[in-house]
Coordinates of C-alpha atoms in Angstrom, one line a residue:
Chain A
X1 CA 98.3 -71.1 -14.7
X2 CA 98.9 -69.6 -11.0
X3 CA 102.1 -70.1 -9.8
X4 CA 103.1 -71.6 -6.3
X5 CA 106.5 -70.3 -4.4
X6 CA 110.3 -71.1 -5.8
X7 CA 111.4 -74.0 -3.2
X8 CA 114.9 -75.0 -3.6
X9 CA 115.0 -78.5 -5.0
X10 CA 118.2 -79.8 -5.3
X11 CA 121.2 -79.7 -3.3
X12 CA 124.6 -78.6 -4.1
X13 CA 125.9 -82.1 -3.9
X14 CA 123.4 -83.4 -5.8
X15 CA 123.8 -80.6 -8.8
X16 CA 127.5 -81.0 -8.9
X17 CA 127.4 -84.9 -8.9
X18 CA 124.4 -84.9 -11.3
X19 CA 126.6 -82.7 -14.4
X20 CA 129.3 -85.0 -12.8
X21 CA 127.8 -88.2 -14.0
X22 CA 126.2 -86.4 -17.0
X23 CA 129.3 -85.6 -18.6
X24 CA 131.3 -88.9 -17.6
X25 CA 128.5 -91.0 -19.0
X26 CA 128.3 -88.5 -22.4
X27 CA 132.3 -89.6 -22.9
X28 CA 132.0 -93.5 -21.8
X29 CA 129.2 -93.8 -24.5
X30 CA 131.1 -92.5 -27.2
X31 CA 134.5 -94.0 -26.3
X32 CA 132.4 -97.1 -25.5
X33 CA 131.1 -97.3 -28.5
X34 CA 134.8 -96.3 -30.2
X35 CA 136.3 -99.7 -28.2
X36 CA 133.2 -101.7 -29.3
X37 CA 134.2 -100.9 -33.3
X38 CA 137.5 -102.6 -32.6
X39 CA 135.3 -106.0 -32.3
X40 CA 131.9 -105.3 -33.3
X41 CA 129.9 -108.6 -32.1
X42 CA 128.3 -109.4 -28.7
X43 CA 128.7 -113.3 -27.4
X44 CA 127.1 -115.1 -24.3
X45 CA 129.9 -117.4 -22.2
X46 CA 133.4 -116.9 -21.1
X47 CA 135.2 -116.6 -25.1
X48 CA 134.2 -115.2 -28.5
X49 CA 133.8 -118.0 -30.7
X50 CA 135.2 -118.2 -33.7
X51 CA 135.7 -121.8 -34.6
X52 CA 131.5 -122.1 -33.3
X53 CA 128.3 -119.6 -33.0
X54 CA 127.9 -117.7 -29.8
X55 CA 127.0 -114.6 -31.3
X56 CA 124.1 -112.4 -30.5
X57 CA 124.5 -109.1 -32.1
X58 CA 127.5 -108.1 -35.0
X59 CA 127.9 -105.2 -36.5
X60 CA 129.8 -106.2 -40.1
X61 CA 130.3 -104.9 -43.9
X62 CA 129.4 -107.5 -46.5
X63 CA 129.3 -107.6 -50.2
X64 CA 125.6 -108.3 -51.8
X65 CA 125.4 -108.8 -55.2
X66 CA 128.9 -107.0 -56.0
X67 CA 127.9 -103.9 -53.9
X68 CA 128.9 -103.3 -49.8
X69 CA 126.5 -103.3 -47.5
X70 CA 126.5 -102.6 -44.1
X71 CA 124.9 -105.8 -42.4
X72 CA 123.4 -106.1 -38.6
X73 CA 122.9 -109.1 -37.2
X74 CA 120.5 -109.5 -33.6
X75 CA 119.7 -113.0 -33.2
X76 CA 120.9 -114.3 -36.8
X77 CA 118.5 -111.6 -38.3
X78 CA 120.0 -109.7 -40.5
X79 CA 118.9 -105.8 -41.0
X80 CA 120.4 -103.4 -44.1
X81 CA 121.7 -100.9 -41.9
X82 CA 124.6 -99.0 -44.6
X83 CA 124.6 -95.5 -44.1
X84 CA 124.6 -96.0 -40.2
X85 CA 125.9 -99.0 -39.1
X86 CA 128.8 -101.0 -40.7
X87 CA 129.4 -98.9 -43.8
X88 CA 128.9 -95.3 -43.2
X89 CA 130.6 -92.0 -44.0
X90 CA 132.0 -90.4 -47.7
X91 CA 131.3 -92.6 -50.7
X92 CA 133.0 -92.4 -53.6
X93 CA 131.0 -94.5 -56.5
X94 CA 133.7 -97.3 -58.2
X95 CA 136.4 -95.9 -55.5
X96 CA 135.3 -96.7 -52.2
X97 CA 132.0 -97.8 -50.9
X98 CA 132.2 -95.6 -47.4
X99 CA 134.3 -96.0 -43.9
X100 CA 133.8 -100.2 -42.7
X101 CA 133.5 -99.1 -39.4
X102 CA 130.5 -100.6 -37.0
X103 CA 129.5 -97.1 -35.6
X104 CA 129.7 -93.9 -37.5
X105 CA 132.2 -91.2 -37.2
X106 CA 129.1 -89.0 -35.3
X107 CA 129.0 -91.7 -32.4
X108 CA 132.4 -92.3 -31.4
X109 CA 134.9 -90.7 -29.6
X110 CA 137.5 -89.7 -31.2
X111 CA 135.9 -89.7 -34.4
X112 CA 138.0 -91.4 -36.5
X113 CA 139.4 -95.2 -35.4
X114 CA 141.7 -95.4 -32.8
X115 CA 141.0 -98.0 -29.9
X116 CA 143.9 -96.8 -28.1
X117 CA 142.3 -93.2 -27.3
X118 CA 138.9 -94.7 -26.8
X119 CA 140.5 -96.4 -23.9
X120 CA 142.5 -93.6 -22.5
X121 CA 139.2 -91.4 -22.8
X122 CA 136.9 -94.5 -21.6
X123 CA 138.6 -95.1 -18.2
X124 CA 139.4 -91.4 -17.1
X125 CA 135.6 -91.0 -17.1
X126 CA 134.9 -94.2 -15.8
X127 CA 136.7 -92.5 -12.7
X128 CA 134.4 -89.4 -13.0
X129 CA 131.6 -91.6 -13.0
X130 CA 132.5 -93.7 -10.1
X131 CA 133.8 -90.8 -8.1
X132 CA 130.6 -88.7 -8.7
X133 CA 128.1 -91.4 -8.3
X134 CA 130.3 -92.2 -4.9
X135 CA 130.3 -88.6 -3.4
X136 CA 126.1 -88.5 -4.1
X137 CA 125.8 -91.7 -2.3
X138 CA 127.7 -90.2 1.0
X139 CA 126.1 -87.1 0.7
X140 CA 122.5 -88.2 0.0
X141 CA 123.0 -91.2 2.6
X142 CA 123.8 -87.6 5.0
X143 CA 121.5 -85.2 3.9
X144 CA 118.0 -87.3 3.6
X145 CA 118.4 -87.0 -0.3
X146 CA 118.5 -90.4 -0.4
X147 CA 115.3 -91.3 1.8
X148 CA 113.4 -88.7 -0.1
X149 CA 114.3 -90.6 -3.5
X150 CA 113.8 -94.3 -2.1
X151 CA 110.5 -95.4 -3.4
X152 CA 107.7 -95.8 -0.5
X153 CA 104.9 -98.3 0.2
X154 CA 102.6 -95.4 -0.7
X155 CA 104.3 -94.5 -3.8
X156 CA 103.6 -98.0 -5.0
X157 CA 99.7 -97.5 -4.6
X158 CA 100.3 -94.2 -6.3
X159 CA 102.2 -95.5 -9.1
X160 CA 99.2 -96.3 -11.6
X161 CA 97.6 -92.6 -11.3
X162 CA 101.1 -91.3 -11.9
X163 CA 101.9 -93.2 -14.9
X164 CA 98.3 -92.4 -15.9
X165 CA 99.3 -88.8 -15.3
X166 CA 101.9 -89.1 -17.3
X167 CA 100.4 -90.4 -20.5
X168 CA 98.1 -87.6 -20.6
X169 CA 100.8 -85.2 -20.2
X170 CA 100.1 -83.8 -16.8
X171 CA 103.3 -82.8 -14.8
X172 CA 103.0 -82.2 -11.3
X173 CA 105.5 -79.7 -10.1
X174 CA 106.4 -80.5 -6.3
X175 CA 109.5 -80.0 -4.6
X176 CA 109.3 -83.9 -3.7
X177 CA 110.0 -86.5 -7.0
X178 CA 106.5 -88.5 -8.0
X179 CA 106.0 -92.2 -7.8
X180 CA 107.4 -92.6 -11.3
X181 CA 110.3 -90.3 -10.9
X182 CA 111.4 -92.4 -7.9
X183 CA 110.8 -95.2 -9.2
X184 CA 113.0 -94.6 -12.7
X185 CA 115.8 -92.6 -11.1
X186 CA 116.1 -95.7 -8.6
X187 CA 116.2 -97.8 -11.5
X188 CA 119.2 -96.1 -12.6
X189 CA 121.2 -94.9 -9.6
X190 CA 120.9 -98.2 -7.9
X191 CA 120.8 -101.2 -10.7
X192 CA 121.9 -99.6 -13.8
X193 CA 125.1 -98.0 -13.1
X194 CA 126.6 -99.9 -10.6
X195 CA 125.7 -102.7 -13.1
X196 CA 127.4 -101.1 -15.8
X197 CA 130.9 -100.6 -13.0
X198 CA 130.5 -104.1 -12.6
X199 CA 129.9 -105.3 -15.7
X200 CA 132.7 -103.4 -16.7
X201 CA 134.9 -104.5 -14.4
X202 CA 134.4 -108.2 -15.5
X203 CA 135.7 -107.2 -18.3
X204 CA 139.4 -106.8 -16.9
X205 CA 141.6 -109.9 -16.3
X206 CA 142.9 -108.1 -13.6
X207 CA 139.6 -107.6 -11.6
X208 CA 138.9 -111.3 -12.6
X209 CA 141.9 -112.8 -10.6
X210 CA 141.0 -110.0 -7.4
X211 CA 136.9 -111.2 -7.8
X212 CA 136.1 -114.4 -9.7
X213 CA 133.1 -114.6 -8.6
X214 CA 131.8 -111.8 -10.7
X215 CA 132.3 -113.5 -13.7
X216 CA 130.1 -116.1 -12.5
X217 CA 127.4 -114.0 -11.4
X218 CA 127.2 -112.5 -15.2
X219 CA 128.0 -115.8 -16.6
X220 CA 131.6 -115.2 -18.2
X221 CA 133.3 -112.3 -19.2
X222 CA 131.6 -112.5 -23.0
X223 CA 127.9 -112.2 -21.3
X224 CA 129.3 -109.5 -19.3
X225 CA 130.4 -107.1 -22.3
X226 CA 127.2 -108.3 -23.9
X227 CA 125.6 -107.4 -20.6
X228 CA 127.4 -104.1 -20.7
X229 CA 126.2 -103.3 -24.4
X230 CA 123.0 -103.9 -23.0
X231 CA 122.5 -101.5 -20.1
X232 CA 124.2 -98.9 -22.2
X233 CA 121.3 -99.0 -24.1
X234 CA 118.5 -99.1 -21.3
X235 CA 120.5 -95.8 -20.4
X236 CA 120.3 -94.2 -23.6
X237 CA 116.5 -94.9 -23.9
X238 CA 116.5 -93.4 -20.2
X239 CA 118.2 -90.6 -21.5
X240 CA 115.7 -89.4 -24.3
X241 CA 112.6 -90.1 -22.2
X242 CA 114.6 -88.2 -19.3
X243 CA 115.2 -84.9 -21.8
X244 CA 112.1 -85.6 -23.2
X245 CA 109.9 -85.3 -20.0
X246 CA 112.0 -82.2 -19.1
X247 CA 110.6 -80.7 -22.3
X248 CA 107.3 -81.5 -21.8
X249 CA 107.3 -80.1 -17.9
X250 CA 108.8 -77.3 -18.5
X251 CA 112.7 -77.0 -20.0
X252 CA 113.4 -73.4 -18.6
X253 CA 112.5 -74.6 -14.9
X254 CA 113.4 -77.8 -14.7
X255 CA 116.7 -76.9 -15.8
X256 CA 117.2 -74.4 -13.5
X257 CA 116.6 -76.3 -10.7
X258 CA 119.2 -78.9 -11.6
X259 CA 121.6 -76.0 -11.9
X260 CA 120.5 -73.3 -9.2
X261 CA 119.0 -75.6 -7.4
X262 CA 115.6 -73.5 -7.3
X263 CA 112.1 -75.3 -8.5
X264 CA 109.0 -73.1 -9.3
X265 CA 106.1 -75.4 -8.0
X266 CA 102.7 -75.7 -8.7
X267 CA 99.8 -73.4 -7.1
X268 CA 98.1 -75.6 -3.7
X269 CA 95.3 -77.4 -5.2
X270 CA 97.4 -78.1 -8.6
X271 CA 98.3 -81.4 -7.3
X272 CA 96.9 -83.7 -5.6
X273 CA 99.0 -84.9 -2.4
Chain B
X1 CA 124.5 -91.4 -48.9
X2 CA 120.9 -89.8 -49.3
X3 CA 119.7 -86.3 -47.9
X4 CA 117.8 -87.8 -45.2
X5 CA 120.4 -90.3 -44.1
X6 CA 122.7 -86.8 -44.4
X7 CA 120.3 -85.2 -42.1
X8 CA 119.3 -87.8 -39.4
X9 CA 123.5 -88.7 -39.2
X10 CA 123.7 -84.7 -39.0
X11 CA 121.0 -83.9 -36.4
X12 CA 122.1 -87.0 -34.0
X13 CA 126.0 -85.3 -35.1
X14 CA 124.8 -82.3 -33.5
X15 CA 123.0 -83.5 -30.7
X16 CA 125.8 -84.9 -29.2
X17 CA 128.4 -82.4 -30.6
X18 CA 131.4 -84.1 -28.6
X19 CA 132.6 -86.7 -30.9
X20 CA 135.2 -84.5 -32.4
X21 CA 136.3 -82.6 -29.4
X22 CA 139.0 -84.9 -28.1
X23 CA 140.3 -85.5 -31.4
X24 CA 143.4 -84.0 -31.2
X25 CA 144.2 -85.5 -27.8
X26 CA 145.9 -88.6 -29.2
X27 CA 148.4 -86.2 -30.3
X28 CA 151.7 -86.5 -28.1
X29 CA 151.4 -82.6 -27.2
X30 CA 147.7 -82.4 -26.2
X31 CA 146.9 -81.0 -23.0
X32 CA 145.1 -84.3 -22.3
X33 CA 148.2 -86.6 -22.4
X34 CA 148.6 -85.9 -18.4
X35 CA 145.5 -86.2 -17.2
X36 CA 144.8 -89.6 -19.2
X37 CA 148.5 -90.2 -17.8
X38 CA 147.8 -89.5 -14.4
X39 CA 144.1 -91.3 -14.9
X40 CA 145.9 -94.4 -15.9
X41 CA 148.6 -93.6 -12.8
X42 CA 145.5 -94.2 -10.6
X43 CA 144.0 -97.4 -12.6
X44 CA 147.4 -98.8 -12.2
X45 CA 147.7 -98.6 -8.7
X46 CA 144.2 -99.4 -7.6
X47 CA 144.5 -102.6 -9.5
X48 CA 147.3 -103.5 -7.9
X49 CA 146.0 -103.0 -4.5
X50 CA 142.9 -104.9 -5.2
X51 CA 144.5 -107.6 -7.3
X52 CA 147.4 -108.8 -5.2
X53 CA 149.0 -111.9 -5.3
X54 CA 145.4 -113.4 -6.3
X55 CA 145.4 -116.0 -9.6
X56 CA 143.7 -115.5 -12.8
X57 CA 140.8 -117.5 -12.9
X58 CA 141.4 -121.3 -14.6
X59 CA 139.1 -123.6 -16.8
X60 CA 138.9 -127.2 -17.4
X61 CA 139.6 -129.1 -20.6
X62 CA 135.5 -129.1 -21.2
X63 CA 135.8 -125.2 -21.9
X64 CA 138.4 -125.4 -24.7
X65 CA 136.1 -125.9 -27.3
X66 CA 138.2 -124.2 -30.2
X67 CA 141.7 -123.6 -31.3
X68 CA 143.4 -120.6 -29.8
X69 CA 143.4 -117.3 -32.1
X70 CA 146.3 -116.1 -33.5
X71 CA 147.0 -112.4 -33.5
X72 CA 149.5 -109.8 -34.4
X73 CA 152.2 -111.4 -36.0
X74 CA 151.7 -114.5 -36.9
X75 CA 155.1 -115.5 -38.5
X76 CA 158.0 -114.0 -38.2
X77 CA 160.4 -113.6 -41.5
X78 CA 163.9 -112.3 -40.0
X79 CA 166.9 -114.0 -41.3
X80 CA 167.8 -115.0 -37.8
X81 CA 164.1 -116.4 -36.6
X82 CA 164.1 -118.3 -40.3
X83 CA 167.3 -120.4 -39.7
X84 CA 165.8 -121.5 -36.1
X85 CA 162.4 -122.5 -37.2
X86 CA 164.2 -124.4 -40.1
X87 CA 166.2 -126.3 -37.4
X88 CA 163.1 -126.8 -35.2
X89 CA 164.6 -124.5 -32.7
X90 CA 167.1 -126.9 -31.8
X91 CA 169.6 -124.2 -31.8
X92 CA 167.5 -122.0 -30.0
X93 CA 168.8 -120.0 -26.8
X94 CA 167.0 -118.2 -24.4
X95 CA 169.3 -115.2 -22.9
X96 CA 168.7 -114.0 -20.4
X97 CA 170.6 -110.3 -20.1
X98 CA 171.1 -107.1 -18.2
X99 CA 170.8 -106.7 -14.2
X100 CA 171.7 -110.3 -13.3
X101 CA 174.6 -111.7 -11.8
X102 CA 174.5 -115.0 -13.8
X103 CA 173.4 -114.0 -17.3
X104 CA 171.9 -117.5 -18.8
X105 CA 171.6 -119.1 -22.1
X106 CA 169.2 -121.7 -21.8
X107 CA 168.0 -124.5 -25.1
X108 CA 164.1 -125.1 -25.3
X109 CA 165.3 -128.5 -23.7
X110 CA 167.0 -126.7 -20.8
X111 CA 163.4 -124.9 -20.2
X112 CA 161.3 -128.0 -20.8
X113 CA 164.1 -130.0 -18.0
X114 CA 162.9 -127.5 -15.4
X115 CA 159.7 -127.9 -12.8
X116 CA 156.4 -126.9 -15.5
X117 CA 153.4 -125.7 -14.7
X118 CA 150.4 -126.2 -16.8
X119 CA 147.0 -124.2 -16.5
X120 CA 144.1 -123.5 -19.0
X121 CA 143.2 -119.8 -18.9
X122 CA 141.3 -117.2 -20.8
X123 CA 143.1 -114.8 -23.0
X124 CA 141.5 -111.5 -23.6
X125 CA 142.6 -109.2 -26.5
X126 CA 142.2 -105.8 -25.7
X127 CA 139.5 -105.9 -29.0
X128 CA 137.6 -107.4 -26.7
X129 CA 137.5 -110.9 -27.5
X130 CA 138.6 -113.7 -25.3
X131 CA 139.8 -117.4 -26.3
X132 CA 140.6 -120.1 -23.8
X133 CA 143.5 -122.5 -24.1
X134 CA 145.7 -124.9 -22.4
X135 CA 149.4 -123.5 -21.7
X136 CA 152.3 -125.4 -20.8
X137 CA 155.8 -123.9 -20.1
X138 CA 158.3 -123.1 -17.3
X139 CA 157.4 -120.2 -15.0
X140 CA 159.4 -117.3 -15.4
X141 CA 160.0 -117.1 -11.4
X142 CA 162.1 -120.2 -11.8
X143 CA 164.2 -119.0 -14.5
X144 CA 164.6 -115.5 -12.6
X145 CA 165.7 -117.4 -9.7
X146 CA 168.6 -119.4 -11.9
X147 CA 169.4 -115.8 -13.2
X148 CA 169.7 -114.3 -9.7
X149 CA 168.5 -110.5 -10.8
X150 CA 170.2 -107.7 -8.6
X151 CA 168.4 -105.7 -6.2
X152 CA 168.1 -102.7 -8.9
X153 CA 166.6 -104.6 -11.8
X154 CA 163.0 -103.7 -11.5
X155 CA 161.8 -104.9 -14.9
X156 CA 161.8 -107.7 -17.1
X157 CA 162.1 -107.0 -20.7
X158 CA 161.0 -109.2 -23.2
X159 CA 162.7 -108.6 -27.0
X160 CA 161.2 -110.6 -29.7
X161 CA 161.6 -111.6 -33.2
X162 CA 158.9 -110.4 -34.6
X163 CA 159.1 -107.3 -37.0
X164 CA 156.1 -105.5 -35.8
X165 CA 156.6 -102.3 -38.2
X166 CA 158.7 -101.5 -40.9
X167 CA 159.6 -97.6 -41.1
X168 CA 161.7 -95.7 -43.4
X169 CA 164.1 -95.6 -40.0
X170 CA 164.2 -99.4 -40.4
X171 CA 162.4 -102.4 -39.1
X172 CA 161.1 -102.5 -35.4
X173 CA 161.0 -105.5 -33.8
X174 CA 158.1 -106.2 -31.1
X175 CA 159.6 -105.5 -27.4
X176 CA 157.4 -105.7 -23.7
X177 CA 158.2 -105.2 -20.4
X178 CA 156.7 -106.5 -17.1
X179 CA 157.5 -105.5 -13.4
X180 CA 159.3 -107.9 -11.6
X181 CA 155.9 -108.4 -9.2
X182 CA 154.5 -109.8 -12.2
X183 CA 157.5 -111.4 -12.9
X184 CA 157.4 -113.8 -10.1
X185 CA 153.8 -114.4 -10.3
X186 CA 153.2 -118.3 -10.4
X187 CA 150.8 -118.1 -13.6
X188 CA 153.3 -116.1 -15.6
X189 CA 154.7 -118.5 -17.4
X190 CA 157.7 -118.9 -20.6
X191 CA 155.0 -121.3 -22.2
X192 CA 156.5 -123.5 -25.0
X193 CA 153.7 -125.7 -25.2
X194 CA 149.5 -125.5 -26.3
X195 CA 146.9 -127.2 -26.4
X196 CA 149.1 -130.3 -25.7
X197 CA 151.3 -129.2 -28.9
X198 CA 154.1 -127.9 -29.1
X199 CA 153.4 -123.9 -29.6
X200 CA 152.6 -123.3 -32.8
X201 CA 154.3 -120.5 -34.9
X202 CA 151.1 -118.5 -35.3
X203 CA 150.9 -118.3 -31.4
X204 CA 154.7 -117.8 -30.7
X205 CA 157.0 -120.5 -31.3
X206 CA 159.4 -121.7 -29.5
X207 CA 158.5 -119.5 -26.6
X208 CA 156.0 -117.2 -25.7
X209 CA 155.2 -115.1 -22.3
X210 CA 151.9 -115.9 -20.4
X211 CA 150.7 -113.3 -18.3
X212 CA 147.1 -114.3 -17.1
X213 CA 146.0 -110.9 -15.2
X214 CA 147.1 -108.9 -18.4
X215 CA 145.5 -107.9 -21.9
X216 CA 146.8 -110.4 -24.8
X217 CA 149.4 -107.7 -26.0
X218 CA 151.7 -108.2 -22.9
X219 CA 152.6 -111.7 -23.7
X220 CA 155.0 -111.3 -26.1
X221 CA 155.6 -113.9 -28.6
X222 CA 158.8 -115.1 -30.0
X223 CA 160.5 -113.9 -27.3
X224 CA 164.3 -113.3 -28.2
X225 CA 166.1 -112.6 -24.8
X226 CA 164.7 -111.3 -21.5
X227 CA 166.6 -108.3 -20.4
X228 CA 166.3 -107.2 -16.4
X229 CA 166.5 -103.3 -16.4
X230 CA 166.0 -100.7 -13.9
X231 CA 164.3 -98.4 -16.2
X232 CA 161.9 -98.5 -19.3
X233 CA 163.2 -94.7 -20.8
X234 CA 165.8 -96.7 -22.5
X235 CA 163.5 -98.4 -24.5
X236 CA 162.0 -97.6 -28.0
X237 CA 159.9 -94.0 -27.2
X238 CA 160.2 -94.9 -23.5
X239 CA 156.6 -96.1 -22.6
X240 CA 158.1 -99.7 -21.9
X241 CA 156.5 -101.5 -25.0
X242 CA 156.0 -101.6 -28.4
X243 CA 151.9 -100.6 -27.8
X244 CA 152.0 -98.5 -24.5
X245 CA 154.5 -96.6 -27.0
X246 CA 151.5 -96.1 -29.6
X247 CA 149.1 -95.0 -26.8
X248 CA 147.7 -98.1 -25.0
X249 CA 148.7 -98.3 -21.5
X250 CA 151.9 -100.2 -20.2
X251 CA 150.1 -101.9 -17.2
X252 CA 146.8 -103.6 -19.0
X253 CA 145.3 -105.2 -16.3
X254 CA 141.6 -103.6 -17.9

């Protein structure tokens, strides 16, 4: 395939904040996760109820027919789920069953139980994320960054052919983002982690008293870490289809322009602009 | 667990290779302690600036749908807390110690003779679970203001009956401080009564601390004497309480 010219792609701001918010958000899903073992259900309203049914996910052990299981619950459905979720780790047959723990030793942070840790490790990279996400808002607002990444009229009309594009596999290397691209990383710089800041700040009585209103806006502070759980999630799928697309365009250069900053593009005539 | 499980638990293991990275930072000695220390330095203060004076948020009696869950200890045994509850805390006196210049000793009915305040709030556990009730008790300003604290005491320190661990170096009996900011905060309340009930033993009786803009495990239950200091190194491993001590943080605003 001919090869256009290197173009340097990425700003320094935006490579430092990028590994920034990378490795804060690698630490808050893990301790995350670690703090969500120490009450594994999500409920909707202000309280957890215990004397009445708001759940909508738990994570729970439970004895079937003399033998543990590890039970999931989404809904009131209930999915088998030992081995990975509820009941995981060593087993020793007529000693002990496994670890009752809702997430496995290989997803939290530390690995073994200890809420208190999990917060310590939570919140000091809750500050590296809100500080890095922060610092690429001031300097993208200054540099342009953030005008180039804001999705246009025209990148609306283009968005079908892109995703089309996509489907088929066919990466266009520009030094500008495509329609899609826009579209998702908007999707996450501008809804998904400041909704996961805020969601996550609902979840502090002390931010409750400063800005009440919050908890109305995400319906009580139980929707909120529901709410919370949730997003997490939409970031992990974002995450594999992120790595994923950076395998299928090309690992060696699209890694090197998040690090040097420098982006081999396609030939003229490769895409279509 | 089967081969496969084996793998997929290793491969996902390996792909994020981090979970076991930080696990010696709960250790007292790990290079982490200061920066999670000076991390929760900065959580600290920003809450305070953007919390102020401000009030927790308050329900009404339609959003107490369920009894109010008991946690922690949930009834004390000591010889001492035995022979109250068996005289329904009739004999019962709250001290009040340390940098005051008139120490108090006040009876449950000594508490209940002063102004009340009454408000339904949520209570979060730092789990992550939340429960709302109906408190009723005598704010703690009011009983400061009897005490008249001296300009050095800068914290109030609650000391409770409950046995929270025992130990081969003895029993340890559940202790919290708050700053005196808190202190005078109108919602932080000595609450002696729940859910229009007397407080039960499972949630603190005869007196508990409510402390609306905090986690549940500020709000000491069974509180012994209130003690104003002008340090916390004094007490147990000198975090200031009997869980900031076993590595949550002291001010638990999040």
């Amino acid at each position: 395939m001919p090869k256009g010219p290197l173009v340097r792609r990425h700003s320094l701001a935006t490579r430092l904040t990028h590994w920034g918010w990378a490795i804060s958000l690698f630490f808050l899903l893990l301790s995350g996760l670690q703090i969500f073992n120490a009450f594994p259900s999500l409920h909707i309203g202000q309280e957890s109820g215990f004397d009445y049914d708001n759940a909508v996910f738990s994570i729970g052990a439970e004895q079937v027919q003399g033998e543990w299981r590890g039970i999931t619950r989404v809904f009131g459905q209930s999915f088998d789920t030992t081995g990975y979720l509820g009941l995981s780790g060593e087993s020793i047959p007529g000693l002990k069953p496994g670890e009752f723990r809702a997430f496995p030793a290989a997803l939290t942070v530390p690995s073994y139980q200890s809420l208190a840790l999990g917060r310590s490790v939570h919140f000091l990279f809750a500050w590296g994320l809100v500080i890095s996400l922060a610092a690429w808002l001031i300097f993208s607002a200054l540099n342009g960054h953030l005008r180039h990444l804001w999705p246009s009229l025209s990148d609306l009309r283009r968005l079908p052919a892109d995703l089309w594009d996509h489907l088929r596999f066919r990466f266009h290397h520009s030094v500008k983002y495509g329609p899609l691209q826009k579209l998702t990383y908007a999707l996450v710089l501008f809804v998904a982690l400041p909704g996961m800041i805020l969601t996550g700040l609902c979840l502090s009585p002390g931010f409750n008293a400063a800005a009440p209103w919050l908890l109305d806006l995400f319906g009580g502070r139980q929707t909120a870490r529901t709410l919370h759980f949730l997003i997490m999630l939409g970031l992990v799928v974002f995450f594999i289809i992120h790595i994923a697309m950076i395998l299928l365009a090309g690992p060696i250069n699209e890694l090197r322009s998040i690090v040097t900053g420098w982006y081999r593009t396609d030939a003229k005539g490769e895409h279509h602009e | 667990m089967n081969d496969r499980r084996k793998f997929l638990l290793g491969a996902t293991a390996f792909a994020l290779s981090g979970c076991e990275i930080l696990d010696g930072a709960g250790k007292p000695d790990s290079l982490f302690r200061p920066v999670f220390g000076a991390s929760e330095g900065l959580t600290h203060l920003a809450q305070r600036g953007l919390i102020g004076d401000a009030l927790a948020p308050e329900y009404t009696e339609a959003d107490i749908r369920q009894g109010q869950r008991p946690n922690g200890s949930t009834n004390p045994e000591t010889a001492e807390y035995l022979a109250l509850r068996d005289g329904g805390f009739r004999d019962y006196r709250l001290r009040v110690t340390g940098l005051v210049d008139r120490p108090l000793s006040l009876s449950l009915a000594d508490l209940r003779q002063m102004p009340d305040r009454t408000q339904i709030t949520r209570h979060d556990c730092v789990e992550g679970w939340s429960c709302i009730a109906k408190w009723r008790g005598t704010p703690l300003g009011l009983v400061l203001e009897q005490a008249m604290p001296r300009l050095a005491a800068r914290y109030a320190v609650f000391h409770c009956f409950d046995v929270a661990e025992r130990s081969l170096s003895g029993e340890v009996a559940y202790y919290e401080s708050i700053d005196l900011m808190d202190a005078w905060h109108p919602q932080t309340l000595l609450a002696w009564e729940m859910n229009n009930k007397a407080l039960p033993i499972a949630n603190g009786a005869p007196l508990r601390l409510r402390l609306e803009r905090q986690l549940g495990y500020k709000m000491a239950k069974y509180i012994h004497s209130i003690e104003l200091t002008d340090t916390l190194g004094l007490l147990g491993q000198g975090q200031g309480s009997y869980w900031a001590d076993r590595g949550y943080q002291w001010y638990a605003g999040i």
